[in-house]
Coordinates of C-alpha atoms in Angstrom, one line a residue:
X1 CA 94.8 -20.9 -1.2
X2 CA 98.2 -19.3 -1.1
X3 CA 99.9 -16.8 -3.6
X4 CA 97.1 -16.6 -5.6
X5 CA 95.7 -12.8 -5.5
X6 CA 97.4 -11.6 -8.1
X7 CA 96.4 -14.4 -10.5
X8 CA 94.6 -13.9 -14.2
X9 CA 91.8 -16.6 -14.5
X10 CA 94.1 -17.9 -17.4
X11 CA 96.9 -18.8 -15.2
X12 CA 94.3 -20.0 -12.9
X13 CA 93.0 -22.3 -15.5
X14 CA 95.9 -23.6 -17.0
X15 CA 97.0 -24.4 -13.6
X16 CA 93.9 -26.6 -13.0
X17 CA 94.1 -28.4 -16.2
X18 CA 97.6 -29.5 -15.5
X19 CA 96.7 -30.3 -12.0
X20 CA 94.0 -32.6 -13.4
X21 CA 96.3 -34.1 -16.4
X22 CA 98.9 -35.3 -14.1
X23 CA 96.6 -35.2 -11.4
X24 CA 98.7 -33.1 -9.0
X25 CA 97.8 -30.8 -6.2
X26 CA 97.9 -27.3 -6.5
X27 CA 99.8 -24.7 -4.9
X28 CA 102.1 -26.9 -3.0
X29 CA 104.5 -25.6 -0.4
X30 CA 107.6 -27.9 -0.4
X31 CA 111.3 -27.1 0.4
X32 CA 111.3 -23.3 0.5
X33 CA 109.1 -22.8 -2.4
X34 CA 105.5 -22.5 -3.7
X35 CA 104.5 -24.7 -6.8
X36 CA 101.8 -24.5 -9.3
X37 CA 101.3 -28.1 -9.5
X38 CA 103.0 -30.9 -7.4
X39 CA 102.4 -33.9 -9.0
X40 CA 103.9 -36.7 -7.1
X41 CA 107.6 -38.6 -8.0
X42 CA 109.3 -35.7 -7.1
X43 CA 107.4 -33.8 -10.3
X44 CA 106.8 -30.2 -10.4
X45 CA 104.7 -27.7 -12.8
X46 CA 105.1 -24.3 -12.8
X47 CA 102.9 -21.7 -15.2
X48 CA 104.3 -18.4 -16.5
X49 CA 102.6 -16.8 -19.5
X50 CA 105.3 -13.8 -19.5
X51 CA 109.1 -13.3 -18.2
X52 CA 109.8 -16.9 -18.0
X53 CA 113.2 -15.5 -16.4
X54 CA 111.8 -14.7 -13.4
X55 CA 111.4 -18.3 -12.6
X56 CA 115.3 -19.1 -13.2
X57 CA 116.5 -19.0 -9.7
X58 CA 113.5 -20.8 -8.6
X59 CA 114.2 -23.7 -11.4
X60 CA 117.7 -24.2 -10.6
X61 CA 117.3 -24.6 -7.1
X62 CA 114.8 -27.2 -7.2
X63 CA 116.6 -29.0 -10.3
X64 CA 119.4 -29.2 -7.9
X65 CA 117.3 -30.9 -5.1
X66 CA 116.4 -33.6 -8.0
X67 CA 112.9 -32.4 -8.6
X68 CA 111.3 -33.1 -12.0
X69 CA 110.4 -29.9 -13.6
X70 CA 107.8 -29.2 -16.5
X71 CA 107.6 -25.1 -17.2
X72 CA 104.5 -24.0 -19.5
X73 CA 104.7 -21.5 -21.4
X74 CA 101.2 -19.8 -23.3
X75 CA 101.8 -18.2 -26.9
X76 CA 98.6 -15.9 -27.8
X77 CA 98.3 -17.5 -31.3
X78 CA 94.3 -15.8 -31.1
X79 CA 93.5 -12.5 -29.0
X80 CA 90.0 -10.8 -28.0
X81 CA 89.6 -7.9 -26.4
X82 CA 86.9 -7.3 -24.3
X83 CA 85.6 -4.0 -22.9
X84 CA 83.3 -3.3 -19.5
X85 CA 82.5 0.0 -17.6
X86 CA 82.9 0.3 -14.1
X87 CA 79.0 -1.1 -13.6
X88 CA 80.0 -4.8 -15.3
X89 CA 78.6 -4.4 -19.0
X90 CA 80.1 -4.9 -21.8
X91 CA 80.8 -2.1 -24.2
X92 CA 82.3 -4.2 -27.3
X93 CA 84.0 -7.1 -28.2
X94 CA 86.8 -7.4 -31.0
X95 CA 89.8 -9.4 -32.4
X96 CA 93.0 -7.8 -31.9
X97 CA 95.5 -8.2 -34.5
X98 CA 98.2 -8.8 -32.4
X99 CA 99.4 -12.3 -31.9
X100 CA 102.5 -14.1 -31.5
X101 CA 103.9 -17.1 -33.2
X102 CA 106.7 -19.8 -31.5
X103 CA 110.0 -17.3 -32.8
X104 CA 108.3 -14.8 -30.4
X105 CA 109.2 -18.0 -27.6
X106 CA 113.1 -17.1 -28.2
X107 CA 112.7 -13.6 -26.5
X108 CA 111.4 -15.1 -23.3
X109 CA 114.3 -17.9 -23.4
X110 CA 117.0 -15.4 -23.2
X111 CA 117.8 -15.9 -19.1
X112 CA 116.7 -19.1 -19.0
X113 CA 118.5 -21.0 -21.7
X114 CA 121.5 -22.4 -19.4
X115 CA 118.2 -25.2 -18.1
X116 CA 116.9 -25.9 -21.1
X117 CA 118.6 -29.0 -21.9
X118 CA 118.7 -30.4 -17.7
X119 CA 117.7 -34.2 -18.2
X120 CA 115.0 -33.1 -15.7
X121 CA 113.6 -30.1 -17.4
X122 CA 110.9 -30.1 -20.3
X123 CA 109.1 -27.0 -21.5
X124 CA 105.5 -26.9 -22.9
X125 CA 104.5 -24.4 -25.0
X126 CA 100.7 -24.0 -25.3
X127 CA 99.7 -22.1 -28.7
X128 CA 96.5 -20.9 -27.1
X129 CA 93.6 -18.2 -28.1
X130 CA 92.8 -15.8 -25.3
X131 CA 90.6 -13.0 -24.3
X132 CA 91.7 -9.7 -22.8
X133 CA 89.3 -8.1 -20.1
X134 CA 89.6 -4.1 -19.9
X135 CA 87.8 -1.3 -17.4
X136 CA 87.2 1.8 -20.0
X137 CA 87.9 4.6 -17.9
X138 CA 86.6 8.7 -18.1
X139 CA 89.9 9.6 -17.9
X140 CA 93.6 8.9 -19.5
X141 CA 95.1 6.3 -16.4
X142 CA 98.4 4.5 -15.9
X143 CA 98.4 0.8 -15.7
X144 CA 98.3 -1.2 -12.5
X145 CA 102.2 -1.6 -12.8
X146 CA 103.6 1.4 -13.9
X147 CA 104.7 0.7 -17.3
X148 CA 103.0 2.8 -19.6
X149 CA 104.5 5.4 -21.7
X150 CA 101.4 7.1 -22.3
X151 CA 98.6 7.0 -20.2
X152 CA 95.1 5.6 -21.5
X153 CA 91.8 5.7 -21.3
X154 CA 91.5 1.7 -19.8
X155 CA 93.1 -0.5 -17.1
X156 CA 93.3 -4.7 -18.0
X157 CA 91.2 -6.4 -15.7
X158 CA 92.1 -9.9 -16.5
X159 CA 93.1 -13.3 -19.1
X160 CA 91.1 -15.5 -20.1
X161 CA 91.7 -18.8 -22.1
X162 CA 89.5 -19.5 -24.8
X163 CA 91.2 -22.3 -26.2
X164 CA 94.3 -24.4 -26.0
X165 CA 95.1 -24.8 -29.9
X166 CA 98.4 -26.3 -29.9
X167 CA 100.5 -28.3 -27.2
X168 CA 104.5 -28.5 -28.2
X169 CA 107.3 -29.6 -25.9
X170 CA 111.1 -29.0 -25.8
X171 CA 113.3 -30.9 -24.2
X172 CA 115.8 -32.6 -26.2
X173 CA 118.6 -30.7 -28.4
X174 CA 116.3 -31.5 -31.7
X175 CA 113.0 -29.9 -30.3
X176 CA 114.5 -26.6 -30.6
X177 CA 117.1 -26.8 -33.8
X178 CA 114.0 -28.5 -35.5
X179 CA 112.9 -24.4 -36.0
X180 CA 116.0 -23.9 -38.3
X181 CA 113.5 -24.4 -42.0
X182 CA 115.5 -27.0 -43.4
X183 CA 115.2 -25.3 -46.6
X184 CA 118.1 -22.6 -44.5
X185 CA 120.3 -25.5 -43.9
X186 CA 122.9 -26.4 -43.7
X187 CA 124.4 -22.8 -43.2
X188 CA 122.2 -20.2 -42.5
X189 CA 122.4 -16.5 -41.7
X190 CA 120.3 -14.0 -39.4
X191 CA 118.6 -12.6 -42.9
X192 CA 118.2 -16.0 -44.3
X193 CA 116.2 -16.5 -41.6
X194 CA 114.4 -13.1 -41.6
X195 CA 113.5 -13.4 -45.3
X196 CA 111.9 -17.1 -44.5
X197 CA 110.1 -15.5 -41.9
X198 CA 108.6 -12.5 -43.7
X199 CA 107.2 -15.1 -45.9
X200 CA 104.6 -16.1 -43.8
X201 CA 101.9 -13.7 -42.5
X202 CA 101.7 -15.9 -38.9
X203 CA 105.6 -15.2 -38.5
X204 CA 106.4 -11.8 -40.2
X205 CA 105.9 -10.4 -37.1
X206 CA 108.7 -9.9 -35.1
X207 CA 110.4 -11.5 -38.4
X208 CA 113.9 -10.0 -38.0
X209 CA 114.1 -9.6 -34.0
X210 CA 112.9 -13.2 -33.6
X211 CA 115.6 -14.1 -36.4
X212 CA 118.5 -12.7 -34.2
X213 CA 117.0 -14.0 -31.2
X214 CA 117.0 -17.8 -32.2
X215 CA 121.0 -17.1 -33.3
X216 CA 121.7 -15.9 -29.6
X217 CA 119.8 -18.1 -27.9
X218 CA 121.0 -21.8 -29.9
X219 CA 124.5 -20.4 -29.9
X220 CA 124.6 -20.3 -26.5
X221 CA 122.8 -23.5 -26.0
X222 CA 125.8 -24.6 -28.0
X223 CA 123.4 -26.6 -30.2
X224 CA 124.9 -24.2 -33.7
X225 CA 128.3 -22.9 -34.7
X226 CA 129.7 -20.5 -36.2
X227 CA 131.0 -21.0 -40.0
X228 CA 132.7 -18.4 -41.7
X229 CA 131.7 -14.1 -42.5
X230 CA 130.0 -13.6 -45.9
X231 CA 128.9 -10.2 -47.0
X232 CA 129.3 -9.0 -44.0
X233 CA 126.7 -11.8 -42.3
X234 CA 127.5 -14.2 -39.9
X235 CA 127.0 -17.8 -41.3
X236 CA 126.0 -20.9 -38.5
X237 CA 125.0 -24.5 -39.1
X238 CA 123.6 -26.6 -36.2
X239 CA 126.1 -28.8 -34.7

């Protein structure tokens, strides 16, 4: 297998389901590039559970060769962490509170937007629960890439998907103004949107970064407007 070292078993996994829904070959090397899943007609499935901007070069370029591309995208709705020492045994096993809802989606659209509405692009977001896998270490470490603040006393070993709970896909202009509450509409501000948020203990999270977010993204996806200044907020509707 090619370019798959670096792989958490929940990439891994995801990857073999699709390969098996559409029933596709994995880790296809066709016209310069390395896919996921190649699933015939021209189709092509690429997994990325974080930084979905990463892929945009790669998107475009086989968009514009007239491939048929289907990006998936895993929300952590559930999370378990999972912790081993160095001889394999497991030390505990708890749920984290963290988890993510689909406003946290708009933070990983930011550099990818301009595709989002090619005739030949669909994106599937998977709400999914997971399990974490972490090494406890004697010591205070850095993570395997470098981007902890503070050093601490585990390294992540790996992903795991427990579950696929939820299956969504985008792709026309309505899949992703359909997140506007239509109780907001039709003009809506960035703390309208917040406040509707903080309602709800699966989307308070994030509530007012994730409101701000959507506004940036659908503006410039072009699919909401601009209406007037009130109060000192800035009022859209969808167009």
């Amino acid at each position: 297998m090619i370019n798959t070292y670096n792989e958490s078993s929940l990439h891994r996994t995801i990857k073999a389901f699709y390969a098996s829904l559409y029933e596709g070959a994995v880790e296809v090397k066709k016209d310069g590039h390395i896919f996921d899943v190649f699933a015939g007609d021209n189709h092509v499935i690429e997994i990325q559970n974080l930084n979905l901007s990463k892929l945009t070069p790669k998107i475009s370029d086989i968009l514009s060769k007239g491939y048929k591309v289907t990006l998936v995208h895993t929300i952590p709705a559930e999370r378990f962490i999972e912790n081993y020492n160095e001889e394999g045994d497991l030390l505990s096993r708890k749920k984290s509170p963290k988890k993510q809802c689909i406003y946290d989606l708009f933070r990983e659209l930011t550099g990818i937007y301009p595709l989002l509405l090619n005739e030949n692009f669909e994106l599937h977001v998977l709400d999914i629960s997971m399990t974490e896998t972490r090494l406890k270490k004697d010591e205070l470490v850095q993570s395997q890439n470098n981007r902890r603040r503070f050093k601490k006393d585990y390294v992540k070993s790996n992903k795991k998907l427990n579950e696929i709970i939820k299956t969504r896909t985008f792709k026309s202009k309505e899949d992703y103004t359909n997140l506007i509450p239509e109780v907001l509409k039709p003009s809506f501000c960035a703390k309208d949107l917040r406040l509707f948020l903080e309602k709800d203990k699966l989307t308070k999270g994030n509530a007012d970064k994730n409101a701000h977010l959507l506004i940036w993204v659908l503006s410039r996806m072009e699919l909401i407007e601009f209406t007037e200044t009130k109060n000192r907020s800035r009022y859209f509707r969808v167009k």
